[in-house]
């Protein structure tokens, strides 16, 4: 481990060298999870896009293997998906792995291409007749195909992002695609650019007789706190049209942090819908204080639908139980009832800044209560319940290195590298307040506690060198934020504004691979 690797996560997936953004082409076959990703093997900034590739048997221990799809004269290999062609519909044999990705270049624009593998997804051959799909209207932003099998019509379906909407296509053989319909114009957080779609069915409240379709839409910009975020829409699908349950003005976010983007799910997994997101934000992804590599993925998460107290259906995002295998030490802190002042506990198990902290919090009548993770330099992250506003907040304003997030600096560099067009937020977010920070990184993010509909909150907090992920009440709230402390956070301080708040079952475990 070198100095430049100071922030390399201990138990999150990262590329050993180079740059990584979106997870791509994820599938599960013969006991192995395959995770491909947007990858630049030549440097730690965006460029030269390939599909990198890692494999795992438990979603936690990843082994990097050869990149599966390399950039070619047609263009960058942008995001996409992979499916197991059980019936051999594409004529590459039963169980061939077929990947659909976007080829992107100034010359050809963004076009959908196909590649196949007959060795279980380790080596891919590009289809010589590429592209298999071009936009019918010459659209510039047309990318990130996600393919799934639609059983009622026994056909493949593709959902692909097309500027400010998602388009559906269908195919008998993964090669010939017919346009079906579009959804999304005017829906959700604004402004937005739709990217990286996903589409799947889930039971509501665990009831197998009540199923709904979920459309995942990654948007950039549109994040509550600036930059990129994952939102989703719930509704019905009849093979032709997706009809959303909620009004266009409703925006539902899958994660309330600022570093959770390009969420997509694995194909080939039975009984669970498992997703992974890239832990960064296009506002500053290229300038985070890391050199040797850039980009980490979130812990894998399972998605479920639940009915909220407003009667609407929401999607929870909870860390998969497989992570329990990472626990190396276990420490139980005494229960705390805090009235006034602060209770400080030393997190001696966190020297590596790689730990999990669980607890049950009863804010009681406190207007504000929470805990601060901090280090000897006074760098801190303040995680608290703002009961007046009904919010869970994670404030990283003074978390350590933040200067790289100053707009001028981050955006200047973004321009130089001809990255994503940065659009200023011009109108307030619908229903949610707009923010205008001087620094895109030094800020707090918050989630509405109404999603939990409870008086006590179970918190599961994962700290890993440069990231904090919080899951509340089984993922009804998920919040993912990067932090760059110059020393590990070794202590935790619980506090309340005066009225009693209780913290029980506080458990701290050091996590290691
Ligand atoms: C999302 C995205 C995708 C695109 C890829 C390029 O982060 O912009 O839309 O395919 O990144 O790397």
Coordinates of C-alpha atoms and ligand atoms in Angstrom, one line a residue:
X1 CA 0.0 0.0 0.0
X2 CA 1.5 3.3 -1.1
X3 CA 0.7 6.8 0.0
X4 CA -1.3 7.4 -3.1
X5 CA -3.4 4.4 -2.0
X6 CA -4.3 6.0 1.4
X7 CA -7.9 6.3 0.3
X8 CA -8.2 3.0 -1.4
X9 CA -11.2 1.2 0.2
X10 CA -10.5 -1.9 2.2
X11 CA -13.7 -3.8 1.3
X12 CA -15.3 -2.0 -1.7
X13 CA -14.6 -3.0 -5.2
X14 CA -12.0 -0.7 -7.0
X15 CA -9.9 -1.2 -10.1
X16 CA -6.2 -1.8 -9.2
X17 CA -5.2 0.9 -11.7
X18 CA -6.9 3.3 -14.0
X19 CA -10.3 5.0 -13.9
X20 CA -13.7 3.5 -13.3
X21 CA -17.2 4.8 -13.6
X22 CA -20.6 3.0 -14.2
X23 CA -21.1 -0.7 -13.4
X24 CA -21.8 -2.5 -16.7
X25 CA -23.0 -5.9 -18.0
X26 CA -23.5 -7.5 -14.6
X27 CA -24.7 -11.1 -14.6
X28 CA -24.6 -14.2 -12.4
X29 CA -23.9 -17.6 -13.8
X30 CA -22.6 -20.9 -12.3
X31 CA -22.0 -19.4 -8.9
X32 CA -20.0 -16.4 -10.2
X33 CA -21.0 -12.8 -10.2
X34 CA -19.6 -10.9 -13.1
X35 CA -19.1 -7.1 -12.7
X36 CA -17.9 -5.1 -15.7
X37 CA -17.4 -1.4 -15.5
X38 CA -16.6 1.7 -17.5
X39 CA -12.8 1.6 -17.4
X40 CA -9.9 3.6 -18.6
X41 CA -6.9 1.3 -18.4
X42 CA -4.4 4.1 -19.3
X43 CA -5.0 6.6 -16.6
X44 CA -7.0 7.7 -13.6
X45 CA -9.2 10.2 -15.4
X46 CA -12.1 9.5 -17.7
X47 CA -11.1 8.5 -21.3
X48 CA -10.4 5.5 -23.6
X49 CA -13.5 3.7 -22.4
X50 CA -13.4 -0.1 -22.2
X51 CA -15.3 -2.6 -20.1
X52 CA -13.1 -3.6 -17.2
X53 CA -14.1 -6.9 -15.6
X54 CA -14.1 -8.4 -12.1
X55 CA -15.6 -11.6 -10.7
X56 CA -16.8 -12.8 -7.3
X57 CA -18.5 -15.7 -5.7
X58 CA -19.9 -13.8 -2.7
X59 CA -20.4 -10.2 -4.0
X60 CA -17.6 -9.0 -1.6
X61 CA -14.3 -10.6 -2.7
X62 CA -13.6 -9.4 -6.3
X63 CA -10.9 -10.6 -8.5
X64 CA -9.9 -8.4 -11.4
X65 CA -9.7 -10.3 -14.7
X66 CA -8.9 -9.1 -18.3
X67 CA -11.1 -6.3 -19.6
X68 CA -13.9 -7.9 -21.6
X69 CA -14.6 -5.3 -24.2
X70 CA -11.9 -3.0 -25.5
X71 CA -12.2 0.3 -27.2
X72 CA -12.1 0.0 -31.0
X73 CA -12.0 2.2 -34.1
X74 CA -15.8 2.6 -33.9
X75 CA -15.5 4.5 -30.6
X76 CA -15.5 4.3 -26.8
X77 CA -17.3 1.3 -25.3
X78 CA -19.9 3.1 -23.2
X79 CA -22.3 1.5 -20.6
X80 CA -24.6 -1.4 -21.3
X81 CA -25.8 -4.8 -20.0
X82 CA -25.4 -8.5 -20.5
X83 CA -27.9 -11.4 -20.5
X84 CA -27.7 -15.1 -20.5
X85 CA -29.2 -16.4 -23.7
X86 CA -30.7 -19.6 -22.3
X87 CA -32.4 -20.7 -25.5
X88 CA -29.7 -19.6 -27.8
X89 CA -32.0 -17.1 -29.6
X90 CA -29.0 -15.1 -30.9
X91 CA -27.6 -18.3 -32.5
X92 CA -24.5 -18.4 -30.4
X93 CA -25.6 -21.6 -28.7
X94 CA -27.6 -22.1 -25.5
X95 CA -26.3 -20.1 -22.5
X96 CA -24.2 -17.7 -24.5
X97 CA -23.6 -14.4 -22.8
X98 CA -24.8 -11.5 -24.9
X99 CA -23.7 -8.0 -24.1
X100 CA -25.3 -4.9 -25.5
X101 CA -23.3 -1.7 -25.2
X102 CA -23.1 1.8 -26.7
X103 CA -20.4 2.6 -29.1
X104 CA -19.7 6.4 -28.8
X105 CA -17.6 8.6 -31.1
X106 CA -17.9 12.1 -32.7
X107 CA -18.1 10.5 -36.1
X108 CA -20.8 7.9 -35.5
X109 CA -22.6 9.4 -32.5
X110 CA -24.0 6.9 -29.9
X111 CA -25.1 3.6 -31.4
X112 CA -26.0 0.3 -29.8
X113 CA -23.7 -2.7 -30.5
X114 CA -23.6 -6.3 -29.5
X115 CA -20.9 -8.7 -28.4
X116 CA -21.2 -12.4 -27.4
X117 CA -19.3 -14.9 -25.3
X118 CA -19.4 -18.6 -25.5
X119 CA -17.0 -19.2 -22.6
X120 CA -19.3 -18.0 -19.8
X121 CA -18.5 -14.3 -20.1
X122 CA -14.7 -14.2 -20.0
X123 CA -14.0 -13.4 -23.6
X124 CA -16.3 -11.5 -25.9
X125 CA -16.5 -11.3 -29.7
X126 CA -18.0 -8.2 -31.2
X127 CA -20.8 -8.9 -33.7
X128 CA -19.4 -8.0 -37.2
X129 CA -22.7 -6.5 -38.2
X130 CA -22.6 -3.8 -35.5
X131 CA -24.3 -1.5 -34.8
X132 CA -27.6 -3.3 -34.1
X133 CA -29.5 -0.1 -33.3
X134 CA -29.2 3.6 -34.2
X135 CA -31.6 6.3 -33.1
X136 CA -34.5 6.8 -35.5
X137 CA -34.3 10.6 -35.0
X138 CA -30.6 11.2 -35.0
X139 CA -30.6 11.9 -31.3
X140 CA -27.2 12.7 -29.9
X141 CA -27.7 11.2 -26.4
X142 CA -28.8 7.6 -27.0
X143 CA -27.0 5.1 -24.8
X144 CA -26.7 2.6 -22.0
X145 CA -28.9 -0.3 -23.3
X146 CA -30.3 -2.5 -20.5
X147 CA -31.7 -5.8 -21.9
X148 CA -34.2 -8.2 -20.2
X149 CA -36.4 -11.1 -21.1
X150 CA -40.0 -10.3 -21.2
X151 CA -41.7 -13.6 -20.4
X152 CA -45.3 -12.8 -21.3
X153 CA -44.4 -12.1 -24.9
X154 CA -41.3 -14.4 -25.0
X155 CA -39.1 -11.7 -26.3
X156 CA -36.1 -9.7 -25.4
X157 CA -36.7 -6.1 -24.5
X158 CA -34.2 -3.2 -24.4
X159 CA -34.6 0.0 -22.4
X160 CA -32.2 2.7 -23.6
X161 CA -31.7 6.3 -22.5
X162 CA -32.6 8.8 -25.1
X163 CA -31.9 12.3 -23.9
X164 CA -34.8 13.1 -21.5
X165 CA -36.7 9.9 -22.0
X166 CA -36.3 6.2 -22.0
X167 CA -37.1 4.2 -25.1
X168 CA -38.3 0.5 -25.2
X169 CA -37.4 -1.8 -28.1
X170 CA -38.1 -5.5 -28.5
X171 CA -36.3 -8.3 -30.3
X172 CA -36.6 -12.0 -31.0
X173 CA -32.8 -12.5 -31.2
X174 CA -31.0 -9.6 -29.5
X175 CA -29.9 -8.4 -32.9
X176 CA -33.0 -7.0 -34.7
X177 CA -34.7 -4.4 -32.6
X178 CA -38.2 -2.8 -33.1
X179 CA -39.2 0.4 -31.4
X180 CA -42.1 0.1 -29.0
X181 CA -42.6 3.2 -26.8
X182 CA -41.0 5.9 -24.7
X183 CA -41.5 7.2 -21.2
X184 CA -40.1 10.0 -19.1
X185 CA -40.5 13.4 -20.8
X186 CA -41.1 15.9 -17.9
X187 CA -41.0 13.2 -15.2
X188 CA -39.1 13.4 -12.0
X189 CA -36.3 15.8 -10.8
X190 CA -35.4 18.6 -13.2
X191 CA -33.3 19.4 -15.0
X192 CA -32.1 16.0 -16.1
X193 CA -30.3 14.0 -18.7
X194 CA -31.4 10.3 -18.6
X195 CA -28.6 7.8 -18.4
X196 CA -28.1 4.1 -17.4
X197 CA -31.7 2.7 -17.2
X198 CA -32.9 -0.5 -15.6
X199 CA -36.3 -2.1 -15.6
X200 CA -37.6 -5.0 -13.5
X201 CA -40.6 -6.3 -11.6
X202 CA -40.8 -6.7 -7.8
X203 CA -43.5 -7.7 -5.3
X204 CA -45.0 -4.9 -3.2
X205 CA -44.5 -5.5 0.6
X206 CA -43.4 -9.0 -0.2
X207 CA -46.8 -10.0 -1.6
X208 CA -46.2 -12.2 -4.7
X209 CA -49.7 -11.4 -6.0
X210 CA -49.0 -7.7 -6.1
X211 CA -46.2 -6.9 -8.4
X212 CA -45.0 -3.6 -9.9
X213 CA -42.5 -2.6 -12.5
X214 CA -39.6 -0.4 -11.5
X215 CA -37.8 1.9 -13.9
X216 CA -34.4 3.1 -12.7
X217 CA -33.3 6.3 -14.2
X218 CA -29.9 7.7 -13.5
X219 CA -29.9 11.5 -14.0
X220 CA -27.2 14.0 -14.4
X221 CA -27.8 16.6 -13.3
X222 CA -30.9 16.4 -11.1
X223 CA -29.4 15.3 -7.8
X224 CA -31.0 17.0 -4.8
X225 CA -27.6 18.2 -3.8
X226 CA -26.2 18.9 -7.3
X227 CA -24.8 16.6 -10.0
X228 CA -25.7 13.0 -10.5
X229 CA -28.2 10.8 -8.7
X230 CA -30.4 7.7 -9.1
X231 CA -34.1 8.1 -9.2
X232 CA -36.8 5.6 -10.0
X233 CA -40.4 5.3 -11.1
X234 CA -43.0 2.7 -10.1
X235 CA -45.8 1.6 -12.4
X236 CA -47.3 -1.0 -14.7
X237 CA -46.1 -2.4 -18.0
X238 CA -48.1 -4.3 -20.5
X239 CA -45.3 -5.0 -23.0
X240 CA -46.2 -1.8 -24.8
X241 CA -46.4 1.2 -22.4
X242 CA -45.0 1.9 -19.0
X243 CA -47.6 3.8 -17.0
X244 CA -46.2 5.5 -13.9
X245 CA -48.2 5.4 -10.6
X246 CA -47.2 8.9 -9.6
X247 CA -47.5 12.4 -11.1
X248 CA -44.7 13.7 -13.3
X249 CA -43.8 16.1 -10.5
X250 CA -42.9 13.3 -8.0
X251 CA -39.2 12.5 -7.7
X252 CA -38.2 9.4 -5.8
X253 CA -34.5 8.9 -5.1
X254 CA -32.9 5.6 -4.5
X255 CA -30.1 7.0 -2.4
X256 CA -29.9 10.4 -0.6
X257 CA -26.2 10.9 -0.7
X258 CA -24.2 12.7 -3.4
X259 CA -22.0 9.8 -4.4
X260 CA -24.3 7.1 -5.8
X261 CA -24.7 6.9 -9.5
X262 CA -25.3 4.7 -12.5
X263 CA -27.1 2.1 -10.4
X264 CA -28.0 -1.1 -12.4
X265 CA -28.9 -4.6 -11.5
X266 CA -27.5 -8.1 -12.2
X267 CA -29.2 -10.3 -14.7
X268 CA -29.4 -14.1 -14.0
X269 CA -30.0 -13.8 -10.2
X270 CA -33.1 -15.6 -9.0
X271 CA -35.3 -14.4 -6.1
X272 CA -33.4 -11.2 -5.5
X273 CA -32.9 -7.9 -7.3
X274 CA -29.3 -6.9 -6.7
X275 CA -27.8 -3.6 -7.7
X276 CA -24.5 -1.8 -7.5
X277 CA -23.8 1.9 -8.0
X278 CA -20.6 3.9 -8.8
X279 CA -19.6 5.9 -5.7
X280 CA -19.0 9.3 -7.2
X281 CA -20.6 12.3 -8.8
X282 CA -19.8 13.8 -12.2
X283 CA -19.4 17.2 -10.6
X284 CA -16.0 16.3 -9.2
X285 CA -15.4 12.6 -10.1
X286 CA -12.2 13.5 -12.1
X287 CA -10.6 15.6 -9.3
X288 CA -11.0 13.6 -6.1
X289 CA -7.7 13.6 -4.2
X290 CA -6.7 10.2 -5.5
X291 CA -4.0 9.6 -8.1
X292 CA -3.2 6.0 -8.9
X293 CA -6.8 4.9 -9.7
X294 CA -10.2 6.6 -9.4
X295 CA -13.6 5.1 -8.7
X296 CA -15.1 2.7 -6.3
X297 CA -18.4 0.8 -6.3
X298 CA -21.0 0.8 -3.5
X299 CA -21.6 -2.3 -1.5
X300 CA -24.0 -4.5 -3.4
X301 CA -27.6 -3.8 -2.4
X302 CA -30.9 -5.6 -2.6
X303 CA -34.0 -3.7 -3.8
X304 CA -37.5 -4.2 -2.4
X305 CA -40.8 -2.4 -2.7
X306 CA -42.7 -1.1 0.3
X307 CA -45.8 1.0 0.8
X308 CA -45.0 4.3 2.5
X309 CA -47.2 6.1 4.9
X310 CA -48.5 8.4 2.1
X311 CA -49.8 5.3 0.4
X312 CA -47.2 5.5 -2.4
X313 CA -44.9 2.7 -3.2
X314 CA -41.2 3.2 -2.7
X315 CA -38.1 1.1 -3.3
X316 CA -35.7 0.3 -0.4
X317 CA -32.1 -0.3 -1.0
X318 CA -30.4 -2.4 1.6
X319 CA -26.8 -3.7 1.9
X320 CA -26.7 -7.5 1.1
X321 CA -26.3 -9.8 4.1
X322 CA -23.1 -11.2 2.5
X323 CA -21.2 -8.2 4.0
X324 CA -21.6 -9.8 7.5
X325 CA -18.8 -12.1 6.4
X326 CA -16.4 -9.1 6.5
X327 CA -16.8 -8.6 10.3
X328 CA -13.4 -9.2 11.9
X329 CA -13.9 -7.8 15.4
X330 CA -16.9 -7.1 17.4
X331 CA -17.4 -4.5 20.1
X332 CA -20.6 -3.6 21.9
X333 CA -20.8 0.0 23.3
X334 CA -23.0 0.6 26.3
X335 CA -26.5 1.9 25.7
X336 CA -26.8 5.6 26.0
X337 CA -29.5 8.0 27.0
X338 CA -28.3 11.5 26.3
X339 CA -30.0 14.5 27.7
X340 CA -27.6 17.3 27.4
X341 CA -24.0 17.6 26.5
X342 CA -22.0 14.9 24.7
X343 CA -21.1 11.4 25.3
X344 CA -17.8 10.5 23.7
X345 CA -16.8 6.9 22.9
X346 CA -13.5 5.9 21.4
X347 CA -13.8 3.8 18.3
X348 CA -10.5 2.0 18.9
X349 CA -11.5 -0.6 16.4
X350 CA -11.4 1.8 13.6
X351 CA -7.7 2.5 13.1
X352 CA -8.0 1.5 9.5
X353 CA -11.1 3.6 9.0
X354 CA -12.8 0.5 7.7
X355 CA -15.7 -0.4 10.0
X356 CA -19.4 -0.9 10.5
X357 CA -21.4 0.7 13.2
X358 CA -25.0 -0.4 14.0
X359 CA -27.4 1.1 16.4
X360 CA -31.0 1.7 17.3
X361 CA -31.8 5.4 17.7
X362 CA -34.8 6.7 19.5
X363 CA -34.7 10.5 19.1
X364 CA -37.6 10.9 21.5
X365 CA -38.4 14.6 22.0
X366 CA -35.1 15.8 20.9
X367 CA -35.2 18.4 18.1
X368 CA -31.7 17.4 17.1
X369 CA -29.6 14.4 18.0
X370 CA -26.9 12.5 16.4
X371 CA -23.3 11.5 16.4
X372 CA -20.0 12.8 15.1
X373 CA -17.3 10.7 13.7
X374 CA -14.0 12.6 14.1
X375 CA -10.2 12.3 14.1
X376 CA -7.4 14.0 16.1
X377 CA -7.2 16.8 13.6
X378 CA -10.8 17.7 14.2
X379 CA -12.0 16.6 10.8
X380 CA -15.5 15.2 11.3
X381 CA -18.7 13.9 9.8
X382 CA -21.9 14.9 11.6
X383 CA -24.7 12.4 11.2
X384 CA -27.9 13.6 12.9
X385 CA -31.7 13.5 13.1
X386 CA -33.2 16.9 12.5
X387 CA -36.6 16.1 13.9
X388 CA -38.0 19.5 13.2
X389 CA -37.4 19.2 9.5
X390 CA -38.0 15.4 9.6
X391 CA -34.6 14.6 8.1
X392 CA -31.6 12.4 8.5
X393 CA -28.6 14.5 7.7
X394 CA -25.0 13.6 6.9
X395 CA -22.8 16.7 7.0
X396 CA -19.3 16.4 5.5
X397 CA -18.5 20.1 5.3
X398 CA -15.5 19.6 7.6
X399 CA -14.8 16.0 6.8
X400 CA -11.2 16.5 5.7
X401 CA -10.1 17.4 2.2
X402 CA -12.8 19.3 0.4
X403 CA -11.1 22.0 -1.6
X404 CA -11.2 20.0 -4.8
X405 CA -15.0 20.5 -4.8
X406 CA -14.8 24.2 -5.3
X407 CA -16.8 24.9 -8.4
X408 CA -14.2 26.9 -10.3
X409 CA -11.5 24.3 -9.8
X410 CA -13.6 21.2 -10.5
X411 CA -15.4 22.6 -13.4
X412 CA -12.3 24.0 -15.1
X413 CA -10.7 20.6 -15.1
X414 CA -13.9 19.0 -16.2
X415 CA -13.9 21.3 -19.3
X416 CA -10.3 20.6 -20.1
X417 CA -11.0 16.9 -20.3
X418 CA -14.1 17.5 -22.4
X419 CA -16.2 15.6 -20.0
X420 CA -19.9 15.8 -19.5
X421 CA -21.5 19.0 -20.3
X422 CA -22.2 20.8 -17.0
X423 CA -25.6 22.3 -16.8
X424 CA -26.3 24.8 -14.1
X425 CA -29.4 24.1 -12.1
X426 CA -31.8 26.8 -13.3
X427 CA -35.1 25.9 -11.6
X428 CA -35.8 24.8 -8.1
X429 CA -36.2 21.1 -7.6
X430 CA -39.7 20.0 -7.7
X431 CA -41.1 19.6 -4.2
X432 CA -37.5 19.5 -2.8
X433 CA -35.4 22.5 -2.1
X434 CA -32.8 23.7 -4.4
X435 CA -29.2 24.2 -3.3
X436 CA -26.5 26.4 -4.4
X437 CA -23.3 25.6 -2.7
X438 CA -19.9 27.3 -3.2
X439 CA -18.3 24.0 -3.0
X440 CA -19.8 21.0 -4.7
X441 CA -18.3 18.6 -2.1
X442 CA -18.3 20.5 1.2
X443 CA -22.0 20.1 2.1
X444 CA -24.6 18.0 3.9
X445 CA -27.1 15.7 2.3
X446 CA -30.4 14.7 3.8
X447 CA -33.2 12.2 3.5
X448 CA -36.9 12.5 4.6
X449 CA -37.5 10.4 7.7
X450 CA -41.2 10.0 6.6
X451 CA -39.9 7.1 4.5
X452 CA -39.3 5.2 7.7
X453 CA -42.6 5.7 9.4
X454 CA -41.2 4.8 12.8
X455 CA -40.2 6.2 16.2
X456 CA -36.9 4.3 16.5
X457 CA -34.5 3.9 13.7
X458 CA -32.1 1.1 13.0
X459 CA -28.9 2.5 11.5
X460 CA -26.3 0.4 9.7
X461 CA -23.3 2.6 8.9
X462 CA -20.4 1.5 6.7
X463 CA -17.2 3.5 6.8
X464 CA -14.4 2.5 4.3
X465 CA -11.4 4.9 4.1
X466 CA -13.1 7.5 1.8
X467 CA -16.8 6.5 1.9
X468 CA -19.7 6.4 4.3
X469 CA -22.9 4.4 3.5
X470 CA -25.9 4.6 5.8
X471 CA -28.9 2.2 5.7
X472 CA -31.9 3.0 7.8
X473 CA -34.6 0.5 8.7
X474 CA -33.5 -2.1 6.2
X475 CA -32.7 0.4 3.4
X476 CA -35.9 2.6 3.5
X477 CA -33.3 5.3 3.5
X478 CA -29.9 4.8 1.9
X479 CA -27.3 7.6 1.9
X480 CA -23.8 7.3 0.3
X481 CA -21.2 10.0 0.5
X482 CA -17.5 10.2 -0.1
X483 CA -15.2 11.7 2.5
X484 CA -11.4 12.4 2.4
X485 CA -10.1 12.7 6.0
X486 CA -6.4 13.2 6.3
X487 CA -6.4 10.7 9.3
X488 CA -8.9 8.0 10.1
X489 CA -11.9 8.9 12.1
X490 CA -11.0 7.2 15.4
X491 CA -13.7 8.6 17.7
X492 CA -17.4 9.0 17.9
X493 CA -19.4 11.5 20.0
X494 CA -23.1 11.2 20.6
X495 CA -25.1 14.3 21.3
X496 CA -28.6 15.7 21.8
X497 CA -29.9 19.2 22.0
X498 CA -31.4 18.9 25.4
X499 CA -34.3 16.4 25.3
X500 CA -33.6 12.8 25.9
X501 CA -32.5 10.7 23.0
X502 CA -31.6 7.0 23.3
X503 CA -28.9 5.0 21.5
X504 CA -29.1 1.3 22.0
X505 CA -27.5 -1.9 20.7
X506 CA -24.5 0.0 19.5
X507 CA -22.2 -2.4 17.8
X508 CA -18.9 -1.7 16.1
X509 CA -17.1 -4.1 13.9
X510 CA -13.8 -3.8 12.0
X511 CA -14.3 -5.0 8.5
X512 CA -11.7 -6.6 6.3
X513 CA -11.6 -8.8 3.3
Ligands
LIG1 C1 -23.0 7.6 -16.9 C2 -22.4 7.7 -18.3 C3 -23.2 6.9 -19.3 C4 -22.1 6.6 -20.3 C5 -20.9 6.5 -19.5 C6 -19.6 6.9 -20.2 O1 -22.2 7.9 -15.9 O2 -22.4 9.1 -18.7 O3 -24.3 7.5 -19.8 O4 -22.4 5.4 -21.1 O5 -21.1 7.2 -18.4 O6 -18.5 6.6 -19.5

